[in-house]
Structure formats: structure tokens, C-alpha cells
Short mmCIF file of C-alpha atoms and ligand atoms in Angstrom, two decimals:
data_model
loop_
_atom_site.label_atom_id
_atom_site.label_comp_id
_atom_site.label_asym_id
_atom_site.label_seq_id
_atom_site.Cartn_x
_atom_site.Cartn_y
_atom_site.Cartn_z
CA MET A 1 0.00 0.00 0.00
CA SER A 2 1.28 3.42 -0.96
CA GLU A 3 1.19 6.27 1.50
CA ARG A 4 -0.72 9.25 0.05
CA ILE A 5 0.41 12.80 0.79
CA GLU A 6 -1.68 15.82 -0.16
CA THR A 7 0.28 18.99 0.21
CA ASN A 8 0.08 22.71 -0.58
CA VAL A 9 3.62 22.75 -1.94
CA LEU A 10 5.80 19.94 -3.24
CA VAL A 11 9.47 20.84 -3.64
CA VAL A 12 11.54 18.48 -5.78
CA GLY A 13 15.24 18.60 -4.89
CA GLY A 14 16.90 19.53 -1.61
CA GLY A 15 19.77 21.68 -2.94
CA PRO A 16 20.20 25.38 -2.07
CA GLY A 17 17.24 26.22 -4.31
CA GLY A 18 14.84 23.56 -3.07
CA TYR A 19 15.62 23.50 0.64
CA VAL A 20 15.47 27.30 0.94
CA ALA A 21 12.12 27.32 -0.92
CA ALA A 22 10.79 24.60 1.39
CA ILE A 23 11.94 26.33 4.59
CA ARG A 24 10.35 29.62 3.51
CA CYS A 25 7.11 27.85 2.50
CA GLY A 26 7.01 26.21 5.93
CA GLN A 27 7.68 29.51 7.68
CA LEU A 28 4.78 31.03 5.76
CA GLY A 29 2.42 28.35 7.02
CA LEU A 30 2.13 26.34 3.81
CA LYS A 31 1.90 22.57 4.15
CA THR A 32 5.15 21.62 2.44
CA THR A 33 6.75 18.36 1.31
CA LEU A 34 10.30 18.12 -0.01
CA VAL A 35 11.53 15.11 -1.97
CA GLU A 36 15.27 14.52 -2.23
CA ALA A 37 16.75 11.55 -4.09
CA ASP A 38 20.20 11.80 -2.56
CA ARG A 39 21.35 13.90 0.45
CA LEU A 40 19.88 17.16 1.70
CA GLY A 41 22.05 20.07 0.56
CA GLY A 42 22.26 19.05 -3.09
CA THR A 43 25.23 19.60 -5.34
CA CYS A 44 26.34 22.65 -3.42
CA LEU A 45 26.69 21.17 0.06
CA ILE A 46 27.50 17.58 -0.81
CA ARG A 47 29.74 17.66 -3.92
CA GLY A 48 30.13 21.30 -4.99
CA CYS A 49 30.64 24.67 -3.31
CA ILE A 50 31.35 23.53 0.25
CA PRO A 51 33.54 20.44 -0.27
CA SER A 52 35.54 22.22 -2.99
CA LYS A 53 36.18 25.21 -0.74
CA ALA A 54 37.12 22.91 2.13
CA MET A 55 39.69 21.16 -0.08
CA ILE A 56 40.99 24.49 -1.39
CA HIS A 57 41.45 25.56 2.23
CA VAL A 58 43.40 22.40 3.04
CA ALA A 59 45.59 22.79 -0.06
CA GLY A 60 46.33 26.40 0.92
CA LYS A 61 47.23 25.41 4.50
CA PHE A 62 49.60 22.74 3.25
CA GLU A 63 51.26 25.04 0.75
CA ALA A 64 51.61 27.77 3.37
CA MET A 65 53.35 25.33 5.72
CA LEU A 66 55.85 24.43 3.01
CA GLN A 67 57.09 28.04 3.04
CA HIS A 68 58.40 27.56 6.55
CA VAL A 69 60.60 24.56 5.80
CA GLY A 70 64.36 25.13 5.97
CA ALA A 71 65.27 28.81 6.26
CA GLY A 72 61.69 29.57 7.25
CA LYS A 73 59.47 32.61 6.73
CA LEU A 74 57.87 35.18 9.06
CA GLY A 75 60.18 33.92 11.77
CA ILE A 76 58.55 30.49 11.64
CA ARG A 77 60.82 27.59 10.76
CA LEU A 78 60.05 23.92 10.21
CA ASP A 79 62.96 21.50 10.27
CA SER A 80 61.32 19.08 7.85
CA ALA A 81 58.56 19.24 5.27
CA PRO A 82 55.00 18.51 6.48
CA LEU A 83 53.41 15.33 5.15
CA PHE A 84 50.17 15.50 3.22
CA ASP A 85 47.47 12.89 3.69
CA LEU A 86 44.67 13.48 1.19
CA GLY A 87 42.55 10.78 2.84
CA GLY A 88 42.73 12.65 6.14
CA ALA A 89 41.81 15.90 4.40
CA VAL A 90 38.82 14.28 2.69
CA ASP A 91 37.68 12.82 6.02
CA TRP A 92 37.80 16.31 7.56
CA LYS A 93 35.94 17.77 4.57
CA GLU A 94 33.21 15.14 5.06
CA THR A 95 32.73 16.29 8.66
CA VAL A 96 31.99 19.81 7.32
CA VAL A 97 29.58 18.36 4.75
CA ASP A 98 27.86 16.15 7.36
CA LYS A 99 27.44 19.09 9.71
CA LEU A 100 25.78 21.22 7.03
CA ASN A 101 23.66 18.31 5.81
CA GLY A 102 22.42 17.79 9.38
CA GLY A 103 21.84 21.52 9.72
CA VAL A 104 19.59 21.58 6.65
CA ALA A 105 17.59 18.61 8.01
CA ALA A 106 17.14 20.44 11.33
CA LEU A 107 16.02 23.67 9.63
CA LEU A 108 13.47 21.80 7.51
CA LYS A 109 12.15 20.05 10.61
CA LYS A 110 11.88 23.38 12.45
CA ALA A 111 9.88 24.78 9.52
CA LYS A 112 7.63 21.69 9.70
CA VAL A 113 8.54 20.52 6.22
CA ARG A 114 7.92 16.83 5.55
CA VAL A 115 11.01 15.34 3.90
CA VAL A 116 10.61 12.26 1.70
CA GLN A 117 13.80 10.46 0.74
CA GLY A 118 13.78 9.10 -2.80
CA GLN A 119 13.44 10.00 -6.46
CA ALA A 120 10.22 11.80 -7.41
CA VAL A 121 8.79 10.53 -10.69
CA PHE A 122 5.93 12.58 -12.14
CA THR A 123 2.87 11.13 -13.84
CA ASP A 124 1.48 14.60 -14.55
CA ALA A 125 2.22 18.16 -13.50
CA LYS A 126 0.89 17.88 -9.93
CA ASN A 127 1.32 14.19 -9.06
CA CYS A 128 4.40 12.11 -8.43
CA SER A 129 5.39 8.83 -6.87
CA VAL A 130 8.46 8.17 -4.77
CA GLN A 131 9.98 4.80 -3.92
CA SER A 132 11.16 5.99 -0.54
CA SER A 133 13.21 3.99 1.95
CA GLU A 134 10.01 3.69 4.02
CA GLY A 135 7.93 2.35 1.13
CA PRO A 136 6.10 3.81 -1.87
CA VAL A 137 4.60 7.30 -1.53
CA GLN A 138 2.12 9.09 -3.83
CA ILE A 139 2.18 12.88 -3.60
CA SER A 140 -0.43 15.31 -4.95
CA ALA A 141 0.28 19.02 -4.70
CA GLU A 142 -1.42 22.34 -5.40
CA HIS A 143 1.96 23.88 -6.24
CA VAL A 144 5.13 22.16 -7.44
CA ILE A 145 8.56 23.77 -7.22
CA LEU A 146 11.07 22.02 -9.47
CA ALA A 147 14.60 22.35 -8.11
CA THR A 148 16.33 19.29 -9.54
CA GLY A 149 19.54 21.19 -10.23
CA SER A 150 22.21 19.99 -12.61
CA VAL A 151 24.53 17.11 -13.34
CA VAL A 152 28.06 16.99 -14.74
CA ALA A 153 28.44 17.19 -18.49
CA GLY A 154 31.06 14.98 -20.08
CA ILE A 155 33.06 14.18 -23.18
CA PRO A 156 31.73 11.01 -24.88
CA SER A 157 35.21 9.99 -26.11
CA ILE A 158 36.64 10.33 -22.57
CA PRO A 159 34.20 8.36 -20.38
CA TYR A 160 34.34 8.74 -16.60
CA GLY A 161 36.01 5.88 -14.73
CA GLU A 162 38.79 5.03 -12.31
CA HIS A 163 41.28 7.31 -14.03
CA VAL A 164 38.88 9.91 -15.44
CA TRP A 165 37.13 11.95 -12.76
CA SER A 166 34.36 14.48 -12.70
CA SER A 167 34.47 17.18 -10.00
CA THR A 168 32.53 14.76 -7.77
CA GLU A 169 35.27 12.11 -7.81
CA ALA A 170 38.00 14.76 -7.59
CA LEU A 171 36.59 15.63 -4.16
CA LEU A 172 36.63 12.02 -2.91
CA GLN A 173 40.17 10.88 -3.72
CA ARG A 174 42.51 9.59 -1.04
CA GLU A 175 45.79 9.90 -2.94
CA VAL A 176 47.27 12.87 -4.74
CA PRO A 177 48.09 11.85 -8.33
CA GLN A 178 51.59 12.68 -9.48
CA ARG A 179 50.34 14.12 -12.79
CA LEU A 180 46.82 15.46 -13.32
CA ALA A 181 45.42 16.65 -16.65
CA VAL A 182 42.44 18.99 -16.23
CA ILE A 183 40.08 19.40 -19.19
CA GLY A 184 38.28 22.73 -18.93
CA ALA A 185 39.66 26.00 -17.55
CA GLY A 186 36.34 27.33 -16.27
CA TYR A 187 35.93 28.00 -12.56
CA ILE A 188 35.41 24.40 -11.44
CA GLY A 189 38.41 23.05 -13.39
CA MET A 190 40.62 25.94 -12.32
CA GLU A 191 39.65 25.80 -8.64
CA LEU A 192 40.16 22.04 -8.34
CA GLY A 193 43.22 21.93 -10.63
CA MET A 194 44.94 24.67 -8.65
CA ALA A 195 44.08 22.91 -5.38
CA TYR A 196 45.67 19.69 -6.64
CA ALA A 197 48.72 21.66 -7.79
CA ARG A 198 49.06 23.06 -4.27
CA MET A 199 48.75 19.55 -2.85
CA GLY A 200 51.69 18.48 -5.00
CA SER A 201 50.32 17.26 -8.34
CA GLN A 202 51.94 18.30 -11.56
CA VAL A 203 48.90 19.81 -13.28
CA VAL A 204 48.25 20.67 -16.91
CA PHE A 205 45.12 22.42 -18.20
CA VAL A 206 43.51 21.87 -21.60
CA GLU A 207 40.95 24.44 -22.75
CA ALA A 208 39.09 24.60 -26.07
CA LEU A 209 38.60 28.38 -25.89
CA ASP A 210 41.32 30.98 -26.36
CA ARG A 211 41.43 31.96 -22.66
CA ILE A 212 40.79 30.75 -19.14
CA LEU A 213 37.85 31.86 -16.93
CA THR A 214 35.95 33.63 -19.67
CA LEU A 215 33.65 35.41 -17.19
CA PHE A 216 36.48 37.76 -16.30
CA ASP A 217 38.35 40.31 -18.43
CA ARG A 218 42.05 40.16 -19.18
CA PRO A 219 43.39 42.68 -16.61
CA LEU A 220 41.63 40.72 -13.86
CA LEU A 221 43.09 37.45 -15.10
CA LYS A 222 46.69 38.68 -15.10
CA PRO A 223 47.40 37.76 -11.43
CA VAL A 224 45.87 34.31 -11.99
CA GLU A 225 47.97 33.77 -15.12
CA ASN A 226 51.06 34.92 -13.21
CA TRP A 227 50.35 32.36 -10.48
CA LEU A 228 50.17 29.62 -13.12
CA LYS A 229 53.36 30.82 -14.80
CA GLN A 230 55.30 31.03 -11.53
CA ARG A 231 54.45 27.40 -10.86
CA LYS A 232 55.22 26.40 -14.46
CA ILE A 233 51.69 25.05 -14.91
CA ASP A 234 50.96 24.70 -18.63
CA VAL A 235 47.64 25.83 -20.01
CA HIS A 236 46.95 24.57 -23.54
CA LEU A 237 44.44 27.04 -25.00
CA GLN A 238 42.43 26.48 -28.18
CA THR A 239 43.10 22.79 -27.66
CA LYS A 240 40.62 19.92 -27.73
CA ALA A 241 40.95 16.83 -25.56
CA LEU A 242 40.38 13.80 -27.77
CA SER A 243 40.93 10.61 -25.77
CA VAL A 244 42.86 8.90 -23.02
CA VAL A 245 45.55 6.66 -24.45
CA GLU A 246 47.02 3.72 -22.51
CA SER A 247 50.37 2.34 -23.68
CA ASP A 248 53.46 0.56 -22.35
CA THR A 249 54.91 3.92 -21.40
CA GLY A 250 51.85 4.84 -19.32
CA ARG A 251 48.70 6.90 -19.61
CA ALA A 252 48.34 10.08 -21.67
CA LEU A 253 45.68 12.54 -22.76
CA GLU A 254 45.63 13.00 -26.50
CA VAL A 255 44.91 16.61 -27.44
CA GLU A 256 44.56 18.53 -30.69
CA ALA A 257 45.68 22.13 -31.06
CA ALA A 258 43.90 24.65 -33.31
CA SER A 259 46.61 23.99 -35.92
CA GLY A 260 45.49 20.35 -36.07
CA GLU A 261 48.67 19.14 -34.40
CA ARG A 262 48.09 16.26 -31.97
CA THR A 263 50.09 15.79 -28.78
CA LEU A 264 50.13 13.27 -25.93
CA LEU A 265 50.14 14.80 -22.44
CA ALA A 266 51.44 12.22 -19.96
CA CYS A 267 49.16 11.98 -16.92
CA ASP A 268 48.07 9.61 -14.17
CA LYS A 269 44.53 10.96 -13.79
CA VAL A 270 42.24 13.17 -15.83
CA LEU A 271 39.72 15.62 -14.39
CA VAL A 272 36.93 16.49 -16.83
CA ALA A 273 35.40 19.86 -15.92
CA VAL A 274 33.57 20.89 -19.06
CA GLY A 275 30.44 22.24 -17.44
CA ARG A 276 27.12 21.07 -16.09
CA ARG A 277 23.73 20.45 -17.67
CA PRO A 278 20.29 20.82 -16.13
CA ALA A 279 18.87 17.65 -14.52
CA THR A 280 15.86 17.22 -16.78
CA GLN A 281 15.92 13.49 -17.43
CA GLY A 282 14.62 10.39 -15.69
CA TRP A 283 11.92 11.91 -13.45
CA GLY A 284 8.98 12.51 -15.78
CA LEU A 285 9.54 16.15 -16.72
CA GLU A 286 8.15 15.29 -20.13
CA GLN A 287 4.81 14.36 -18.44
CA MET A 288 4.49 17.89 -17.06
CA ALA A 289 4.16 19.64 -20.43
CA VAL A 290 6.31 22.62 -19.45
CA THR A 291 7.91 24.74 -22.16
CA MET A 292 11.69 24.47 -22.44
CA ASN A 293 14.31 27.13 -23.11
CA GLY A 294 16.94 25.05 -24.88
CA ALA A 295 18.13 22.46 -22.34
CA PHE A 296 16.65 24.46 -19.42
CA VAL A 297 13.09 24.77 -18.13
CA LYS A 298 11.66 28.10 -19.30
CA VAL A 299 10.50 30.47 -16.55
CA ASP A 300 9.35 34.07 -16.33
CA ASP A 301 10.62 36.71 -13.89
CA GLN A 302 8.66 35.03 -11.09
CA CYS A 303 10.03 31.55 -11.90
CA ARG A 304 6.64 30.41 -13.20
CA THR A 305 6.82 27.68 -15.87
CA SER A 306 4.29 27.49 -18.69
CA MET A 307 2.21 25.08 -16.53
CA ARG A 308 -0.06 26.73 -13.95
CA ASN A 309 1.29 26.47 -10.38
CA VAL A 310 4.44 24.67 -11.49
CA TRP A 311 7.54 26.69 -10.67
CA ALA A 312 11.20 26.06 -11.44
CA ILE A 313 14.34 27.49 -9.86
CA GLY A 314 18.13 27.18 -9.67
CA ASP A 315 20.41 25.38 -12.10
CA LEU A 316 17.38 23.83 -13.80
CA VAL A 317 16.35 27.20 -15.27
CA GLY A 318 19.66 28.48 -16.61
CA GLU A 319 22.67 30.68 -16.02
CA PRO A 320 24.13 31.76 -13.76
CA MET A 321 24.26 28.26 -12.31
CA LEU A 322 25.16 29.43 -8.82
CA ALA A 323 23.93 28.44 -5.38
CA HIS A 324 23.06 31.96 -4.24
CA LYS A 325 20.90 32.52 -7.31
CA ALA A 326 19.07 29.23 -6.66
CA SER A 327 18.40 30.19 -3.02
CA ALA A 328 17.21 33.69 -3.94
CA GLN A 329 14.77 32.23 -6.46
CA GLY A 330 13.58 29.61 -3.95
CA GLU A 331 12.85 32.20 -1.29
CA MET A 332 11.03 34.38 -3.81
CA VAL A 333 8.81 31.60 -5.17
CA ALA A 334 7.76 30.60 -1.64
CA GLU A 335 6.69 34.18 -0.97
CA ILE A 336 4.76 34.47 -4.25
CA ILE A 337 2.90 31.22 -3.50
CA ALA A 338 2.03 32.69 -0.08
CA GLY A 339 0.55 35.75 -1.79
CA LYS A 340 3.38 38.27 -1.63
CA ARG A 341 4.27 40.45 -4.62
CA ARG A 342 7.79 39.55 -5.71
CA SER A 343 9.81 39.23 -8.91
CA PHE A 344 13.34 38.14 -9.69
CA ASN A 345 15.08 41.18 -11.01
CA PRO A 346 18.47 41.57 -9.29
CA VAL A 347 20.70 44.44 -10.38
CA ALA A 348 23.58 41.96 -10.35
CA ILE A 349 24.48 38.48 -9.13
CA ALA A 350 28.06 38.27 -7.88
CA ALA A 351 30.31 35.62 -9.41
CA VAL A 352 33.34 34.44 -7.46
CA CYS A 353 36.20 32.12 -8.44
CA PHE A 354 38.11 30.62 -5.54
CA THR A 355 41.24 30.42 -7.67
CA GLU A 356 44.75 31.63 -6.88
CA PRO A 357 44.27 34.46 -6.36
CA GLU A 358 40.50 34.80 -5.99
CA LEU A 359 38.28 36.70 -8.42
CA VAL A 360 35.03 38.59 -7.87
CA GLY A 361 32.79 40.13 -10.50
CA VAL A 362 29.60 42.06 -9.83
CA GLY A 363 27.85 44.01 -12.57
CA LEU A 364 29.40 45.45 -15.70
CA SER A 365 33.11 45.49 -16.56
CA PRO A 366 34.44 48.62 -18.29
CA ASP A 367 34.33 46.85 -21.68
CA GLU A 368 30.76 45.65 -21.13
CA ALA A 369 29.63 49.14 -20.12
CA LYS A 370 31.32 50.68 -23.18
CA ALA A 371 29.71 48.04 -25.41
CA LYS A 372 26.34 49.31 -24.14
CA GLY A 373 27.34 52.82 -25.21
CA ILE A 374 27.67 54.11 -21.63
CA ASP A 375 30.19 56.85 -20.92
CA ILE A 376 32.13 55.61 -17.86
CA VAL A 377 34.77 56.47 -15.29
CA VAL A 378 36.92 53.70 -13.81
CA GLY A 379 38.93 53.67 -10.59
CA GLN A 380 41.34 51.00 -9.46
CA PHE A 381 43.22 50.44 -6.22
CA PRO A 382 45.95 47.84 -5.58
CA PHE A 383 46.07 45.57 -2.52
CA ALA A 384 49.82 46.25 -2.47
CA ALA A 385 48.91 49.71 -1.07
CA ASN A 386 46.53 48.32 1.58
CA GLY A 387 47.97 47.84 5.07
CA ARG A 388 45.80 44.91 6.09
CA SER A 389 46.64 43.03 2.88
CA LEU A 390 50.36 43.48 3.49
CA ALA A 391 49.96 42.43 7.10
CA MET A 392 48.32 39.19 5.87
CA GLN A 393 50.88 38.57 3.08
CA ALA A 394 48.05 39.26 0.64
CA GLY A 395 49.31 42.26 -1.26
CA HIS A 396 51.99 40.65 -3.38
CA ASP A 397 49.90 38.90 -6.03
CA GLY A 398 49.13 41.87 -8.28
CA GLY A 399 45.56 42.06 -6.97
CA PHE A 400 43.32 45.12 -7.10
CA VAL A 401 39.76 46.41 -6.77
CA ARG A 402 38.19 48.14 -9.76
CA VAL A 403 35.05 50.26 -9.74
CA THR A 404 33.20 51.16 -12.93
CA ALA A 405 30.64 53.99 -12.82
CA ARG A 406 28.61 56.18 -15.14
CA ALA A 407 30.53 59.36 -15.99
CA ASP A 408 27.42 61.57 -15.82
CA ASN A 409 25.84 60.72 -12.45
CA HIS A 410 28.51 58.42 -10.92
CA LEU A 411 26.09 55.48 -10.50
CA VAL A 412 28.22 52.41 -9.82
CA LEU A 413 27.76 49.87 -12.63
CA GLY A 414 30.28 47.22 -11.68
CA ILE A 415 32.84 46.26 -9.07
CA HIS A 416 35.52 43.67 -9.75
CA ALA A 417 38.46 42.43 -7.74
CA VAL A 418 41.30 39.98 -7.93
CA GLY A 419 43.50 39.03 -5.01
CA ALA A 420 43.80 36.82 -1.95
CA HIS A 421 40.62 36.72 0.19
CA VAL A 422 38.57 38.96 -2.17
CA SER A 423 35.65 36.51 -2.11
CA GLU A 424 34.83 37.99 1.31
CA LEU A 425 34.41 41.44 -0.28
CA SER A 426 31.77 40.22 -2.76
CA GLY A 427 28.83 40.89 -0.43
CA GLU A 428 29.66 44.56 -0.07
CA PHE A 429 30.11 44.88 -3.82
CA ALA A 430 26.71 43.30 -4.50
CA LEU A 431 25.06 45.44 -1.82
CA ALA A 432 26.49 48.61 -3.37
CA LEU A 433 25.04 47.77 -6.78
CA GLU A 434 21.71 46.58 -5.41
CA MET A 435 21.30 49.80 -3.38
CA GLY A 436 22.12 51.97 -6.40
CA ALA A 437 25.28 53.40 -4.81
CA LEU A 438 27.12 56.33 -6.35
CA LEU A 439 30.91 56.70 -6.25
CA GLU A 440 30.35 59.29 -3.52
CA ASP A 441 28.45 56.69 -1.43
CA LEU A 442 31.39 54.28 -1.62
CA SER A 443 33.99 56.93 -0.88
CA GLY A 444 31.85 58.53 1.83
CA THR A 445 31.29 55.29 3.79
CA ILE A 446 33.84 55.07 6.57
CA HIS A 447 35.50 51.68 6.24
CA VAL A 448 37.29 50.03 9.13
CA HIS A 449 41.06 50.33 9.28
CA PRO A 450 42.96 48.13 8.80
CA THR A 451 40.79 45.97 6.53
CA MET A 452 40.87 44.99 2.89
CA THR A 453 37.49 46.74 2.50
CA GLU A 454 39.32 50.10 2.57
CA THR A 455 40.31 49.43 -1.05
CA LEU A 456 36.72 50.02 -2.17
CA PRO A 457 36.42 53.70 -1.14
CA GLU A 458 39.97 54.20 -2.46
CA ALA A 459 38.97 52.77 -5.86
CA ALA A 460 35.89 55.03 -5.83
CA LEU A 461 38.09 58.03 -5.00
CA ALA A 462 40.43 57.01 -7.84
CA ALA A 463 37.43 57.06 -10.20
CA LEU A 464 36.63 60.56 -8.89
CA GLY A 465 40.23 61.52 -9.61
CA HIS A 466 41.62 61.89 -6.09
CA ALA A 467 42.62 58.61 -4.38
CA ILE A 468 44.33 59.31 -1.06
CA HIS A 469 46.75 56.41 -1.00
CA GLY A 470 47.00 55.86 -4.76
P1 FAD B 501 21.34 21.19 -6.82
O1 FAD B 501 22.21 21.71 -5.76
O2 FAD B 501 21.97 20.47 -7.95
O3 FAD B 501 20.29 20.25 -6.09
C1 FAD B 501 19.37 19.50 -6.79
C2 FAD B 501 18.94 18.33 -5.94
O4 FAD B 501 17.80 17.73 -6.54
C3 FAD B 501 19.98 17.23 -5.82
O5 FAD B 501 20.25 17.00 -4.46
C4 FAD B 501 19.33 16.02 -6.48
O6 FAD B 501 19.67 14.81 -5.82
C5 FAD B 501 17.87 16.34 -6.34
N1 FAD B 501 17.01 15.73 -7.36
C6 FAD B 501 17.14 15.80 -8.71
N2 FAD B 501 16.11 15.18 -9.31
C7 FAD B 501 15.31 14.68 -8.31
C8 FAD B 501 14.11 13.96 -8.31
N3 FAD B 501 13.47 13.60 -9.43
N4 FAD B 501 13.59 13.61 -7.11
C9 FAD B 501 14.19 13.98 -5.95
N5 FAD B 501 15.34 14.68 -5.91
C10 FAD B 501 15.88 15.03 -7.07
N6 FAD B 501 28.01 27.62 -6.85
C11 FAD B 501 28.29 28.74 -6.16
O7 FAD B 501 27.44 29.62 -6.05
N7 FAD B 501 29.51 28.93 -5.56
C12 FAD B 501 30.50 28.01 -5.64
O8 FAD B 501 31.59 28.19 -5.10
C13 FAD B 501 30.23 26.80 -6.35
N8 FAD B 501 31.16 25.84 -6.43
C14 FAD B 501 30.86 24.68 -7.07
C15 FAD B 501 31.83 23.69 -7.13
C16 FAD B 501 31.57 22.50 -7.77
C17 FAD B 501 32.63 21.43 -7.81
C18 FAD B 501 30.28 22.28 -8.36
C19 FAD B 501 29.97 20.99 -9.04
C20 FAD B 501 29.31 23.26 -8.31
C21 FAD B 501 29.59 24.47 -7.67
N9 FAD B 501 28.65 25.49 -7.60
C22 FAD B 501 28.94 26.65 -6.94
C23 FAD B 501 27.33 25.39 -8.27
C24 FAD B 501 26.24 25.04 -7.25
O9 FAD B 501 26.55 23.82 -6.63
C25 FAD B 501 24.90 24.98 -7.95
O10 FAD B 501 24.66 26.18 -8.65
C26 FAD B 501 23.77 24.78 -6.94
O11 FAD B 501 23.97 23.60 -6.18
C27 FAD B 501 22.43 24.71 -7.65
O12 FAD B 501 21.43 24.53 -6.70
P2 FAD B 501 20.05 23.82 -7.09
O13 FAD B 501 19.22 23.81 -5.84
O14 FAD B 501 19.50 24.41 -8.31
O15 FAD B 501 20.43 22.30 -7.48
#
């Protein structure tokens, strides 16, 4: 016998889109059921944002300790090199993941959300069945929020396996490979490839496009490219990965340059990081008769699909495929279902790369603003002139903050930064754009000394033509 659940709102997927939507629905007094096929937290908490940042942290700690071996640095000296145990690091990372996973379960419980564990399979737009661990469940809902997220894309000629990892497997390894070939120099490939390089792998990147991290403009990428050069990490641009070749001399990735020339790159493991695609298959989406937008589910500015009372959020509905966008959409949809007037119309959604050094982009770059025909002023301030950065050994990487504003009324259009720790500045950048800040608002806000945030008013002052420390 199947259990039958009738609910106001059915949320499918417990990632940062789905679980936030469900919590908010519960808070608003809606009877809410969330179905999750895997673990609460989704890609982000279980195999994405959090575990990758935990491993990047470990890699950075290890590399920092290496500086102290021998002659030492900062007055700290280690007589012998520290040992790195990737298994131990992964075990620690899992404790962080478990803690957050448990935290999401507790928050859902507090909001009185019923969680059903298993894969939801739809028979029509408002009805699904779940083979849960506690037996079969039939769910009928007034509203359905689709938050099934995304799955890794791949290269058919380079199938995943023991020696060919996706980002998921890259975060579960217990031994650092001697040589790692990374296919894809987008943010996931770069973040994980750089982390492995810091853990001791000899890393090579292969990228089909003519540059790395295409979201960011060339001046911002310079410090990242310098980091790669200093470590003699090769990046093969305009190069296609063809296949993994096994021979008596070992394993190699066969690649083809734009010229047509083919080369074998010796490697022990391959990380394929060529993007993600929306999770639209295997759960009856086709039974729901929603209109698609290419591979994504089509939604309007309230995340409504073409089917009445069926909503879709997060990676399933398109770029940017980022956790904070998914959560913002989830919270909004819950409020609309509860009768509030909301729409999804952010001024900007910050994008961050946790590379070496880190990158932040919010709003328009100078080139993008010019392409729109806007007359702009630009101000830039280096971390090398910021006391706190120097005091944290963070000013030496060529990093800077750059503010782009309209020339006529000084409305801030974009804020970008590159440098160690700049991810932590992204919130202030986004807030400035969302609040419609002018250059004078940034320069007139008293920022704490000594902090890295002082670079923002300095960059604004530079745009106004009178930086104090520049
Ligand atoms: P997901 O998090 O993918 O969650 C979807 C959930 O739905 C999954 O748990 C899945 O099991 C479940 N599901 C799917 N179908 C069904 C079904 N039929 N029934 C029941 N359950 C189902 N983003 C950032 O913003 N910052 C970062 O630093 C960042 N780093 C990343 C690093 C890596 C390595 C990866 C892979 C991704 C990273 N992302 C990052 C992207 C981020 O993880 C996603 O944008 C985010 O998780 C999308 O949230 P979502 O709720 O739309 O979907």
C-alpha cells in the first residue's frame, strides 16, 4: 500500500534552491513536502561549493606550511617538510559536509517541512510517486517547485572511470596523483586543478577556448595567469581533448591544437570539468508539459513555468548556475505562493572564483559598459597599497579592486576584484550595486582600518580623480 500525501507545496530537490524554498514555504504556514533523491544540501553542500572550498582551504594550508621549511618565513621555521594525507583531508571535509547536511535537516524540521527520501517521478504536473526507503509514496500538490539542479556534463570519447574523474570524484580521492590533466579552464576546473597543484600534483590544463575563466576580463586574469606561470603550470588554450591513451609507457591525454597538431600529455589521472547540464531526465519532466528554453526549463521573472502552479528554480532554469541565485529564487517563489508580490530582477548576481588568487565580479566590466554605449569612469586600487593586505601577506599577487561607474551621475555599474581573500568582499560589492550606490556613497562610507574593504572607497576616490593612498 502506498502512502498518500496531499500537500500545498511539493518541492523536488533539496539543494540550495529547493531546501530554501521549502523552509520559507514552511515559515509562511504552507503545508510543504520536499523530496530529495540523494542527500539534503544538493550539489552545493555535498559535492560542490562547500567540499571544494574545504579542499581548497586544506591545499592552501599545506602550501603555506611548506614556506616555513628550511630557512623559514615570518620567523617560523620547520625542520622538515610537512606530510600531506589526502585521505585525512577528505575525512575532515566530510565532517563539514555532514554538519551542514544535518543543519539543513534540522532547519526543515523546524519549519515543519515533511522530507521524503527518494526519487520523485511525475505522472502529470501535480502528481508524483516516490519509492522511498520507508515504502512507496504518492504525492499530490497544489503547487510544485522544481529544483532538480544539474549534473556533470562529459566528453563522450573520454568516459568517466577510475582514471577519469568528474568534479565529484575529484573531491573524494585519497591519494594525490603525481600528474593530473584537467580538461576545462572554467571556474570548477581551475579551482580544483589549482588545489591539486598546491597539494603536490603536476597539473596541466587543456581548454578549447582561447582563454581561461571567460567570465572575467584580461586585466583581472593577469594575477591568476602569473600564479600559473610562476608554478610552471601549462595551459593549452584552443586545444581539444580527444581521448585517453594507454600504452606501455603509461597513460596520456591525447589533445589537438587549433593547428590540427596532436600531442600526448602524460598523466596519471584526468579531471573532466567541461560544465554542467540541467537535470531534466529520468523523473517525468516530459509528463508535465512545461515549455523548455533550450536544455533548461523556461520560466518568467517570477520563476513560473508554462504550466499553472508549477515553478522552477536554480540550475534547472539556466545561467548563472550558482547556489546563491538558486536560493534567492527559492525564497522568492515561496513568498509568491504565499501571496506576496515579488519578482526576480536583481541588479547583479556576484560571481566568485576561488582560484589563486581569488576573483570577484559584480555588474558590468568597463568593456561591457562601453559596449552598451555608456560613458564611464573607472577607478582602481591595488592591494599592495593596503595595510591589512600586506599584514596578511596578501598584497603581493598583483591584486586590485576596480570600480566602474557612469561618468554623468557616478552610479556604480560594476565592481571587480582579484587578489587573496577577495571573495569575502563580494557581499559589499553586491550590496552597493543593489542599493544603487554612487561613487560618492562608496567613498563617503567610513571603512574600518585596517581591513581589505578600505580598497573600495579608495577605488571610488580614484574614479573621482583623487585617491588618497593611490
Ligand atoms: P542542486 O544543488 O543540484 O540540487 C538539486 C537536488 O535535486 C539534488 O540533491 C538532487 O539529488 C535532487 N534531485 C534531482 N532530481 C530529483 C528527483 N526527481 N527527485 C528527488 N530529488 C531530485 N556555486 C556557487 O554559487 N559557488 C560556488 O563556489 C560553487 N562551487 C561549485 C563547485 C563544484 C565542484 C560544483 C559541481 C558546483 C559548484 N557550484 C557553486 C554550483 C552550485 O553547486 C549549484 O549552482 C547549486 O547547487 C544549484 O542549486 P540547485 O538547488 O538548483 O540544485
